């Protein structure tokens, strides 16, 4: 393969170095390179070497402001050998370039197939019960503020400050609830759950993971899947195997609201960079608006004003 056939988004020198270091290969040894996915955070390139497919992850626009790659590297070290993530061959904690074996013929979770969803919730329970530890956290409120601070102009939503105020008030209730503190995936998007032809289930893309209340992962799955309240309740019941206490359910509603604002702020920053996620951004903001009201109502109804 020569440089003329390389995708324009890919740094040829960097790509060549990674090939040599990991596969002991040259550019001429690889075939069928193509842009597999222009994702929300990164671009992914697929290529073939000696009949095996590999995927190269390249950080997208503005990603250095959003992701700490050393943290991501530490996350992959923590899950190594635990039958959780993809098989990573190379990860640069400075640039964020990542090379992994491609899971051929794997499929994403279907969030409307409850057999799939049940298996995904079991995978999350397995992760959380491992009680893995890293030396960094993913503080939801800090990241809400961090993404907002990256904006060059005010939010497009007229009631943003009001919504944010209510989101911050939920912290009082959350802090009173018991919770574990373990390595949590954070980006528990149904698209990050891959079912392989051999029946395995892998949870990929650990760049946002950190120490957190593991119930955040349930809320994240729900808002990525654009679930309504009935579906969210079914998801919670699946994770807890029908044994979720009311305070925990309300806490997860709080997380739905908080995480909705988090990703809405993230999307507003990406939009300023020219990357518009359209309906996704509006959906996340609606979760913030709607679920802080649901949570506040339930808190007042069952526990009085917090």
CSV table of C-alpha atoms in Angstrom, one decimal:
chain,number,residue,atom,x,y,z
A,1,UNK,CA,0.0,0.0,0.0
A,2,UNK,CA,1.3,3.5,-0.8
A,3,UNK,CA,0.5,6.8,0.8
A,4,UNK,CA,-1.8,7.8,-2.0
A,5,UNK,CA,-4.3,5.2,-0.9
A,6,UNK,CA,-4.3,6.1,2.8
A,7,UNK,CA,-7.4,7.9,4.2
A,8,UNK,CA,-6.7,11.6,4.5
A,9,UNK,CA,-7.7,11.6,8.3
A,10,UNK,CA,-4.9,9.2,9.2
A,11,UNK,CA,-1.3,10.3,10.2
A,12,UNK,CA,0.8,8.1,7.9
A,13,UNK,CA,4.0,8.4,9.9
A,14,UNK,CA,2.2,7.6,13.2
A,15,UNK,CA,0.3,4.7,11.6
A,16,UNK,CA,3.6,3.3,10.2
A,17,UNK,CA,5.3,3.5,13.6
A,18,UNK,CA,2.4,1.7,15.3
A,19,UNK,CA,2.4,-1.1,12.7
A,20,UNK,CA,6.1,-1.7,13.1
A,21,UNK,CA,5.9,-1.6,16.9
A,22,UNK,CA,2.9,-3.9,17.3
A,23,UNK,CA,2.6,-6.1,14.2
A,24,UNK,CA,6.2,-5.8,12.9
A,25,UNK,CA,4.5,-4.8,9.6
A,26,UNK,CA,5.0,-2.2,6.9
A,27,UNK,CA,2.4,-0.1,5.1
A,28,UNK,CA,2.9,-2.4,2.1
A,29,UNK,CA,1.8,-5.4,4.2
A,30,UNK,CA,-1.7,-4.1,4.9
A,31,UNK,CA,-4.8,-4.2,2.8
A,32,UNK,CA,-8.4,-2.9,2.6
A,33,UNK,CA,-7.9,0.1,4.8
A,34,UNK,CA,-11.0,2.2,5.1
A,35,UNK,CA,-12.9,4.6,7.5
A,36,UNK,CA,-15.1,2.2,9.5
A,37,UNK,CA,-16.8,4.8,11.6
A,38,UNK,CA,-16.7,8.5,12.1
A,39,UNK,CA,-17.8,8.4,15.7
A,40,UNK,CA,-18.9,11.0,18.2
A,41,UNK,CA,-15.5,11.3,19.8
A,42,UNK,CA,-13.1,9.4,17.4
A,43,UNK,CA,-12.6,8.1,13.9
A,44,UNK,CA,-12.0,4.4,13.5
A,45,UNK,CA,-10.1,2.8,10.6
A,46,UNK,CA,-10.3,-0.9,9.6
A,47,UNK,CA,-7.5,-2.7,7.8
A,48,UNK,CA,-6.4,-6.3,7.1
A,49,UNK,CA,-3.0,-7.8,7.9
A,50,UNK,CA,-2.3,-11.5,7.3
A,51,UNK,CA,-6.0,-12.3,7.0
A,52,UNK,CA,-6.7,-10.7,10.5
A,53,UNK,CA,-8.6,-7.5,10.7
A,54,UNK,CA,-7.6,-4.7,13.0
A,55,UNK,CA,-9.1,-1.3,14.0
A,56,UNK,CA,-7.1,1.9,14.5
A,57,UNK,CA,-8.8,4.5,16.7
A,58,UNK,CA,-7.8,8.2,15.9
A,59,UNK,CA,-9.0,11.0,18.2
A,60,UNK,CA,-11.5,13.4,16.7
A,61,UNK,CA,-11.8,17.2,16.7
A,62,UNK,CA,-11.4,18.8,20.2
A,63,UNK,CA,-10.9,15.4,21.8
A,64,UNK,CA,-7.8,16.4,23.8
A,65,UNK,CA,-10.1,18.8,25.7
A,66,UNK,CA,-12.5,16.0,26.6
A,67,UNK,CA,-10.4,12.9,27.3
A,68,UNK,CA,-7.5,12.3,29.5
A,69,UNK,CA,-5.6,9.6,27.6
A,70,UNK,CA,-3.5,8.6,30.6
A,71,UNK,CA,-6.7,7.8,32.5
A,72,UNK,CA,-7.9,5.7,29.5
A,73,UNK,CA,-4.6,3.8,29.5
A,74,UNK,CA,-5.0,3.1,33.2
A,75,UNK,CA,-8.5,1.9,32.7
A,76,UNK,CA,-7.4,-0.7,30.1
A,77,UNK,CA,-4.6,-1.8,32.5
A,78,UNK,CA,-7.3,-2.3,35.2
A,79,UNK,CA,-9.5,-4.5,33.1
A,80,UNK,CA,-6.7,-6.6,31.5
A,81,UNK,CA,-7.5,-10.3,31.8
A,82,UNK,CA,-11.0,-9.7,33.1
A,83,UNK,CA,-12.9,-10.7,29.9
A,84,UNK,CA,-14.4,-7.3,29.6
A,85,UNK,CA,-13.1,-5.1,26.8
A,86,UNK,CA,-11.6,-5.4,23.3
A,87,UNK,CA,-8.1,-6.9,22.8
A,88,UNK,CA,-5.9,-3.7,22.7
A,89,UNK,CA,-2.5,-4.1,21.1
A,90,UNK,CA,-1.4,-0.4,21.4
A,91,UNK,CA,-2.6,2.6,23.2
A,92,UNK,CA,-0.7,5.9,23.3
A,93,UNK,CA,-1.5,7.8,26.6
A,94,UNK,CA,-0.3,11.0,25.0
A,95,UNK,CA,-1.9,11.0,21.5
A,96,UNK,CA,-4.9,8.6,22.1
A,97,UNK,CA,-4.1,6.5,19.1
A,98,UNK,CA,-5.3,2.9,19.8
A,99,UNK,CA,-4.9,-0.3,17.9
A,100,UNK,CA,-7.1,-3.3,18.7
A,101,UNK,CA,-8.0,-6.6,17.1
A,102,UNK,CA,-11.3,-6.2,15.3
A,103,UNK,CA,-14.1,-8.4,16.5
A,104,UNK,CA,-15.2,-9.8,13.2
A,105,UNK,CA,-18.9,-10.3,12.7
A,106,UNK,CA,-19.7,-8.9,16.1
A,107,UNK,CA,-22.9,-7.0,16.5
A,108,UNK,CA,-24.0,-4.2,18.7
A,109,UNK,CA,-26.6,-4.6,21.4
A,110,UNK,CA,-30.2,-4.0,20.2
A,111,UNK,CA,-31.6,-1.8,23.0
A,112,UNK,CA,-35.2,-2.9,22.0
A,113,UNK,CA,-34.3,-6.6,22.3
A,114,UNK,CA,-34.7,-7.3,26.1
A,115,UNK,CA,-32.8,-10.5,25.8
A,116,UNK,CA,-29.8,-8.4,24.6
A,117,UNK,CA,-30.4,-5.8,27.3
A,118,UNK,CA,-30.6,-8.4,30.1
A,119,UNK,CA,-27.2,-9.7,29.1
A,120,UNK,CA,-25.8,-6.2,29.0
A,121,UNK,CA,-27.0,-5.5,32.5
A,122,UNK,CA,-25.5,-8.8,33.7
A,123,UNK,CA,-22.2,-7.6,32.1
A,124,UNK,CA,-22.4,-4.4,34.0
A,125,UNK,CA,-23.2,-6.2,37.3
A,126,UNK,CA,-20.1,-8.4,36.6
A,127,UNK,CA,-17.9,-5.3,36.1
A,128,UNK,CA,-19.2,-3.6,39.2
A,129,UNK,CA,-18.9,-6.6,41.4
A,130,UNK,CA,-15.2,-6.9,40.5
A,131,UNK,CA,-14.7,-3.7,42.4
A,132,UNK,CA,-11.8,-2.6,40.3
A,133,UNK,CA,-9.9,0.5,41.3
A,134,UNK,CA,-8.1,3.2,39.4
A,135,UNK,CA,-6.6,6.5,40.7
A,136,UNK,CA,-9.0,8.8,39.0
A,137,UNK,CA,-12.7,9.6,39.2
A,138,UNK,CA,-15.3,10.7,36.8
A,139,UNK,CA,-17.1,13.5,38.8
A,140,UNK,CA,-20.3,14.2,36.9
A,141,UNK,CA,-20.6,17.7,38.2
A,142,UNK,CA,-17.0,18.6,37.5
A,143,UNK,CA,-17.4,17.5,33.9
A,144,UNK,CA,-20.7,19.4,33.5
A,145,UNK,CA,-18.7,22.5,34.5
A,146,UNK,CA,-15.7,21.5,32.5
A,147,UNK,CA,-17.6,21.1,29.2
A,148,UNK,CA,-19.5,24.4,29.9
A,149,UNK,CA,-16.2,26.2,30.4
A,150,UNK,CA,-15.1,25.2,26.9
A,151,UNK,CA,-18.0,27.0,25.2
A,152,UNK,CA,-17.3,30.2,23.4
A,153,UNK,CA,-20.9,31.4,23.9
A,154,UNK,CA,-23.8,30.9,26.2
A,155,UNK,CA,-26.0,27.8,25.9
A,156,UNK,CA,-28.6,27.7,23.1
A,157,UNK,CA,-31.3,26.8,25.8
A,158,UNK,CA,-33.0,29.8,27.4
A,159,UNK,CA,-33.7,27.9,30.6
A,160,UNK,CA,-30.2,26.4,30.9
A,161,UNK,CA,-29.2,28.1,34.1
A,162,UNK,CA,-32.5,27.1,35.7
A,163,UNK,CA,-32.1,23.5,34.6
A,164,UNK,CA,-28.5,23.5,35.9
A,165,UNK,CA,-29.6,24.9,39.3
A,166,UNK,CA,-32.1,22.0,39.7
A,167,UNK,CA,-29.6,19.5,38.6
A,168,UNK,CA,-27.2,20.7,41.3
A,169,UNK,CA,-29.9,20.5,43.9
A,170,UNK,CA,-30.2,16.7,43.3
A,171,UNK,CA,-26.7,16.3,44.8
A,172,UNK,CA,-28.1,16.6,48.3
A,173,UNK,CA,-30.3,13.6,47.9
A,174,UNK,CA,-27.7,11.6,46.1
A,175,UNK,CA,-25.1,12.2,48.7
A,176,UNK,CA,-27.4,10.8,51.4
A,177,UNK,CA,-27.8,7.5,49.6
A,178,UNK,CA,-25.5,4.5,50.1
A,179,UNK,CA,-23.4,3.6,47.1
A,180,UNK,CA,-20.3,1.6,46.1
A,181,UNK,CA,-17.3,3.4,44.6
A,182,UNK,CA,-15.8,1.3,41.9
A,183,UNK,CA,-14.4,1.5,38.3
A,184,UNK,CA,-17.5,2.5,36.3
A,185,UNK,CA,-17.6,2.5,32.5
A,186,UNK,CA,-19.5,5.9,32.2
A,187,UNK,CA,-19.9,5.5,28.4
A,188,UNK,CA,-22.3,2.5,28.7
A,189,UNK,CA,-23.8,3.1,25.3
A,190,UNK,CA,-25.6,0.1,23.9
A,191,UNK,CA,-23.3,0.4,20.8
A,192,UNK,CA,-20.4,-0.3,23.1
A,193,UNK,CA,-21.7,-3.8,24.0
A,194,UNK,CA,-20.6,-6.2,21.3
A,195,UNK,CA,-21.9,-9.7,20.9
A,196,UNK,CA,-19.4,-12.0,19.1
A,197,UNK,CA,-20.3,-15.0,16.9
A,198,UNK,CA,-19.0,-17.3,19.7
A,199,UNK,CA,-21.5,-16.0,22.2
A,200,UNK,CA,-19.2,-13.7,24.1
A,201,UNK,CA,-20.2,-10.2,25.2
A,202,UNK,CA,-17.6,-7.4,25.2
A,203,UNK,CA,-17.8,-3.9,26.6
A,204,UNK,CA,-15.5,-1.6,24.5
A,205,UNK,CA,-14.3,2.0,24.6
A,206,UNK,CA,-13.1,2.8,28.1
A,207,UNK,CA,-11.9,6.3,27.6
A,208,UNK,CA,-14.4,8.0,30.0
A,209,UNK,CA,-14.3,5.3,32.7
A,210,UNK,CA,-13.3,6.2,36.3
A,211,UNK,CA,-14.2,5.7,39.9
A,212,UNK,CA,-17.9,6.5,40.4
A,213,UNK,CA,-21.2,5.1,41.7
A,214,UNK,CA,-21.8,2.1,39.4
A,215,UNK,CA,-25.5,3.0,39.1
A,216,UNK,CA,-24.4,5.8,36.8
A,217,UNK,CA,-23.9,3.1,34.1
A,218,UNK,CA,-27.6,2.2,34.2
A,219,UNK,CA,-28.6,5.8,33.7
A,220,UNK,CA,-26.1,6.1,30.8
A,221,UNK,CA,-27.4,3.1,29.0
A,222,UNK,CA,-31.0,4.4,29.3
A,223,UNK,CA,-30.3,7.9,27.9
A,224,UNK,CA,-28.2,6.6,25.0
A,225,UNK,CA,-31.0,4.2,24.2
A,226,UNK,CA,-33.5,7.1,24.3
A,227,UNK,CA,-35.7,5.1,26.7
A,228,UNK,CA,-39.0,6.4,28.2
A,229,UNK,CA,-39.7,6.1,31.9
A,230,UNK,CA,-41.4,2.7,31.5
A,231,UNK,CA,-38.3,1.4,29.7
A,232,UNK,CA,-36.0,2.9,32.2
A,233,UNK,CA,-37.8,1.1,35.0
A,234,UNK,CA,-37.6,-2.1,33.1
A,235,UNK,CA,-33.9,-1.5,32.7
A,236,UNK,CA,-33.4,-0.9,36.4
A,237,UNK,CA,-35.4,-4.0,37.2
A,238,UNK,CA,-33.2,-6.0,34.9
A,239,UNK,CA,-30.0,-4.8,36.5
A,240,UNK,CA,-31.3,-5.4,40.0
A,241,UNK,CA,-33.1,-8.6,39.1
A,242,UNK,CA,-36.4,-7.1,40.3
A,243,UNK,CA,-35.0,-6.1,43.8
A,244,UNK,CA,-34.3,-2.3,43.4
A,245,UNK,CA,-35.3,-0.3,46.5
A,246,UNK,CA,-37.1,2.9,45.9
A,247,UNK,CA,-34.4,5.3,47.1
A,248,UNK,CA,-32.0,3.7,44.6
A,249,UNK,CA,-34.5,4.0,41.8
A,250,UNK,CA,-34.9,7.7,42.5
A,251,UNK,CA,-31.2,8.1,42.7
A,252,UNK,CA,-30.9,6.6,39.2
A,253,UNK,CA,-33.6,9.1,38.0
A,254,UNK,CA,-31.3,11.8,39.4
A,255,UNK,CA,-28.4,10.3,37.4
A,256,UNK,CA,-30.6,10.3,34.2
A,257,UNK,CA,-31.1,14.1,34.7
A,258,UNK,CA,-27.4,14.8,35.6
A,259,UNK,CA,-26.0,12.7,32.7
A,260,UNK,CA,-28.5,14.2,30.3
A,261,UNK,CA,-27.0,17.7,31.1
A,262,UNK,CA,-23.5,16.3,31.0
A,263,UNK,CA,-23.8,15.1,27.4
A,264,UNK,CA,-25.9,18.1,26.3
A,265,UNK,CA,-23.0,20.3,27.5
A,266,UNK,CA,-20.5,18.0,25.7
A,267,UNK,CA,-22.6,18.2,22.5
A,268,UNK,CA,-22.8,22.0,22.7
A,269,UNK,CA,-19.0,22.2,22.8
A,270,UNK,CA,-18.7,19.7,19.8
A,271,UNK,CA,-21.2,21.8,17.9
A,272,UNK,CA,-19.1,24.9,18.3
A,273,UNK,CA,-16.3,22.9,16.6
A,274,UNK,CA,-18.5,22.1,13.7
A,275,UNK,CA,-19.6,18.6,14.8
A,276,UNK,CA,-23.4,18.7,15.1
A,277,UNK,CA,-25.2,15.7,16.7
A,278,UNK,CA,-28.7,17.1,16.0
A,279,UNK,CA,-31.5,15.2,17.8
A,280,UNK,CA,-29.0,13.5,20.2
A,281,UNK,CA,-28.1,16.8,21.8
A,282,UNK,CA,-31.7,17.9,22.2
A,283,UNK,CA,-32.7,14.4,23.6
A,284,UNK,CA,-30.0,14.7,26.3
A,285,UNK,CA,-31.1,18.2,27.3
A,286,UNK,CA,-34.7,16.9,27.6
A,287,UNK,CA,-33.6,14.2,29.9
A,288,UNK,CA,-32.1,16.8,32.1
A,289,UNK,CA,-35.2,18.9,32.1
A,290,UNK,CA,-37.7,16.1,32.5
A,291,UNK,CA,-36.0,13.9,35.0
A,292,UNK,CA,-34.9,16.5,37.5
A,293,UNK,CA,-38.7,17.2,37.8
A,294,UNK,CA,-39.5,13.5,38.2
A,295,UNK,CA,-36.8,13.1,40.8
A,296,UNK,CA,-37.7,16.2,42.8
A,297,UNK,CA,-41.4,15.2,42.8
A,298,UNK,CA,-40.6,11.7,44.2
A,299,UNK,CA,-38.1,13.1,46.7
A,300,UNK,CA,-40.6,15.5,48.1
A,301,UNK,CA,-43.5,12.9,48.0
A,302,UNK,CA,-41.6,10.1,49.9
A,303,UNK,CA,-38.9,12.0,51.9
A,304,UNK,CA,-40.1,15.6,52.2
A,305,UNK,CA,-38.0,18.5,51.0
A,306,UNK,CA,-34.3,17.7,51.0
